[in-house]
C-alpha positions as a printed Julia matrix, in Angstrom:
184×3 Matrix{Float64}:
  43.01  17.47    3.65
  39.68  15.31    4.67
  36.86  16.55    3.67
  33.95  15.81    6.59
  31.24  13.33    5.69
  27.71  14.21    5.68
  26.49  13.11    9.08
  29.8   14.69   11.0
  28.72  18.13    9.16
  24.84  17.59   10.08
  26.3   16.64   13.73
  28.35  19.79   14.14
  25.12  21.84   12.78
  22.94  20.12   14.96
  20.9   18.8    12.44
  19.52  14.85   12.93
  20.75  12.83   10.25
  18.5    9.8     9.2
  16.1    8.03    7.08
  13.37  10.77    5.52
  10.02   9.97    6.72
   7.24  10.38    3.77
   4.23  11.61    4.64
   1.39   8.16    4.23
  -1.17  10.85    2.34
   1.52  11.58   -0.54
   2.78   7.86   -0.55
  -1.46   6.81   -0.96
  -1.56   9.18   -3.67
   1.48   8.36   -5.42
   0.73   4.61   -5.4
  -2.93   5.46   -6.59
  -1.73   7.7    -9.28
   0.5    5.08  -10.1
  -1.98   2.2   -10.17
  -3.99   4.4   -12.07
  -1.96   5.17  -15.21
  -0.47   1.4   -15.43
  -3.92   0.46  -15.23
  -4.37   1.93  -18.4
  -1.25   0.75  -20.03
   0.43   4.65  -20.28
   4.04   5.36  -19.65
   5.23   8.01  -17.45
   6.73   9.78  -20.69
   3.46   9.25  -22.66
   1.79  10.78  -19.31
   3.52  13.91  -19.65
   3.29  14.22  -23.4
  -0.07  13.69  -22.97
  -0.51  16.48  -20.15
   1.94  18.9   -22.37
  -1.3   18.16  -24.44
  -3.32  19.66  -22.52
  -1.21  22.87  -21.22
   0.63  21.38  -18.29
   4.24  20.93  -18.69
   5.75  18.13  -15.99
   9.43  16.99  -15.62
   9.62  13.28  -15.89
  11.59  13.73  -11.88
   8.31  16.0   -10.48
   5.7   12.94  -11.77
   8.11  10.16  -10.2
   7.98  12.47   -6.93
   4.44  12.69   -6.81
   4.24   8.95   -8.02
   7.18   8.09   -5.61
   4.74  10.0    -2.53
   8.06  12.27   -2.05
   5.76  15.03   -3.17
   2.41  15.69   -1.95
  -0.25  15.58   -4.53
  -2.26  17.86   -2.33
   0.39  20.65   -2.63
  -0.19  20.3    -6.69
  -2.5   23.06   -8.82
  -5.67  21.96   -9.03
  -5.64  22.66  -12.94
  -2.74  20.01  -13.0
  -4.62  17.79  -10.65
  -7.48  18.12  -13.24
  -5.65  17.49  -16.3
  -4.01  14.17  -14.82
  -7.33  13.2   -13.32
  -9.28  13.54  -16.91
  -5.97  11.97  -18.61
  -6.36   9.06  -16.2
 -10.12   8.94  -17.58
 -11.06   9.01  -13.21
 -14.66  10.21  -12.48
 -14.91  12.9   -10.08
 -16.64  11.21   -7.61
 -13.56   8.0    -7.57
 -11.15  10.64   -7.62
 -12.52  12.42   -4.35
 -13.08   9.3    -2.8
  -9.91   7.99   -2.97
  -7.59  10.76   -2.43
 -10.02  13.02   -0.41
  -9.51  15.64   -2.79
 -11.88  17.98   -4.04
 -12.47  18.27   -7.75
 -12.94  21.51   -9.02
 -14.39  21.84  -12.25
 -16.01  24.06  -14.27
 -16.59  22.26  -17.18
 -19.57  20.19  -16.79
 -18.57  15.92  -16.54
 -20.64  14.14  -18.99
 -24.04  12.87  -17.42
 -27.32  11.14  -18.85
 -28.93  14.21  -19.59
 -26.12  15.01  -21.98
 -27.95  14.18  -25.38
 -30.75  16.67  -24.15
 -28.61  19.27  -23.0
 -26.75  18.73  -26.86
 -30.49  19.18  -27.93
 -30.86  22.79  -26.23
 -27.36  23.85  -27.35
 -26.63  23.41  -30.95
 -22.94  23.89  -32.02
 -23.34  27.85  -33.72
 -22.47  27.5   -37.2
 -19.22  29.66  -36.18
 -18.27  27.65  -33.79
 -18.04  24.78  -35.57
 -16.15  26.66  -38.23
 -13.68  27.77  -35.52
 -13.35  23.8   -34.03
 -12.26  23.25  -37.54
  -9.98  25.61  -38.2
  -8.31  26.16  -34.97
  -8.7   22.81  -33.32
  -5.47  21.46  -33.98
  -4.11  24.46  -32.54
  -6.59  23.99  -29.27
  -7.64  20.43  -29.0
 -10.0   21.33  -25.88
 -12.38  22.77  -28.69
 -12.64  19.25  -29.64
 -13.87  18.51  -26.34
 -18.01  18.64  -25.84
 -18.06  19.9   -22.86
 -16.31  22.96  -23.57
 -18.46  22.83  -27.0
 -21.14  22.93  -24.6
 -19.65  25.47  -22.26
 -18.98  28.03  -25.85
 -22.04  27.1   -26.99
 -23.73  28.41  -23.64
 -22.42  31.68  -24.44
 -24.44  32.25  -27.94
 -28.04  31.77  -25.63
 -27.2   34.44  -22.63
 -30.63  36.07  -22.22
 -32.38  33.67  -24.11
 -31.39  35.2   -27.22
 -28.63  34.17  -29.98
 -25.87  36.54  -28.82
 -22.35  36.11  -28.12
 -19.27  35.72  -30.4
 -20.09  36.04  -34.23
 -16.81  34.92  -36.19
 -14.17  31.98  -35.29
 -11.89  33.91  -34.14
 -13.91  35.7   -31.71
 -15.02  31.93  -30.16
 -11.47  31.09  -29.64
 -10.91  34.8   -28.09
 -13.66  33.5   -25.55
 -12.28  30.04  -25.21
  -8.75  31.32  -24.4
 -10.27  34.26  -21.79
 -12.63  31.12  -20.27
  -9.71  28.67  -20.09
  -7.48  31.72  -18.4
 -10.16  32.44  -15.94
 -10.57  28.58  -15.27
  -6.79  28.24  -14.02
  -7.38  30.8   -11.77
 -10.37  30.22  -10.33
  -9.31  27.78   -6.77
């Protein structure tokens, strides 16, 4: 018995059988993303440790699509989109320059004013207490800008409300994070 090959059982289905054409958008963003992370001397494998790091879990075959431009980067969550962009260490404004995609983040990027803003914000003494103690656990409360971000949450109303223990900051931290990834 012969088994058919490929193109005689695309033929008899009436499907065209040829080369795949790759959409140029996906293959610029592939070969960006790609520039980007040699640029900075990190492996594909430390690239998705490094994401698992941060919440998103990759395959090693869904970065070399996206890499590859077999994937659109377009068609990926923003949060992942974020977490590679902010791995990569690219600014917002590079990042929607060269891929023409938006950024959007709700965690403030670092600017000049950032001292001052540190200035009007002090780190709650419970805060701090819950960095240290459940960092490890959460690295983004190692992360000023979401030190910031908490520590926004103590001064609503002009007056020093908000969470009181450690526990209760990384209750807010996790609800803020879990609104974040669904906010598009």
């Amino acid at each position: 018995m012969t088994v058919p090959s490929v193109s005689q059982v695309c033929t008899n289905w009436g499907v065209a059988v040829g080369p795949v054409k790759l959409d140029p958008r996906a293959e610029q963003h592939g070969r960006l993303l790609k520039e980007w992370r040699e640029d900075r001397g990190i492996k594909r494998t430390e690239l998705i440790k490094m994401l698992a790091d941060q919440g998103v879990t990759l395959s090693y075959d869904y970065v070399n699509k996206i890499e590859g431009g077999t994937r659109a980067l377009s068609g990926v969550d923003i949060e992942i989109r974020e977490a590679w962009r902010h791995i990569l260490g690219v600014s917002q404004e590079e990042w929607e320059e060269k891929t023409g995609l938006k950024v959007m983040d709700l965690i403030p990027e670092p600017s000049p004013l950032t001292f001052e803003y540190e200035k009007l914000l002090p780190i709650p003494a419970t805060l701090q207490k819950a960095i240290d103690e459940f960092g490890e656990e959460y690295p983004d409360l190692f992360d000023p800008a979401w030190q910031r971000t908490l520590a926004g949450l103590r001064f609503e109303d002009g007056m020093a409300v908000g969470p009181q223990t450690p526990e209760h900051w990384v209750d807010q931290y996790l609800l803020l994070k879990k609104f974040r990834r669904h906010v598009k």
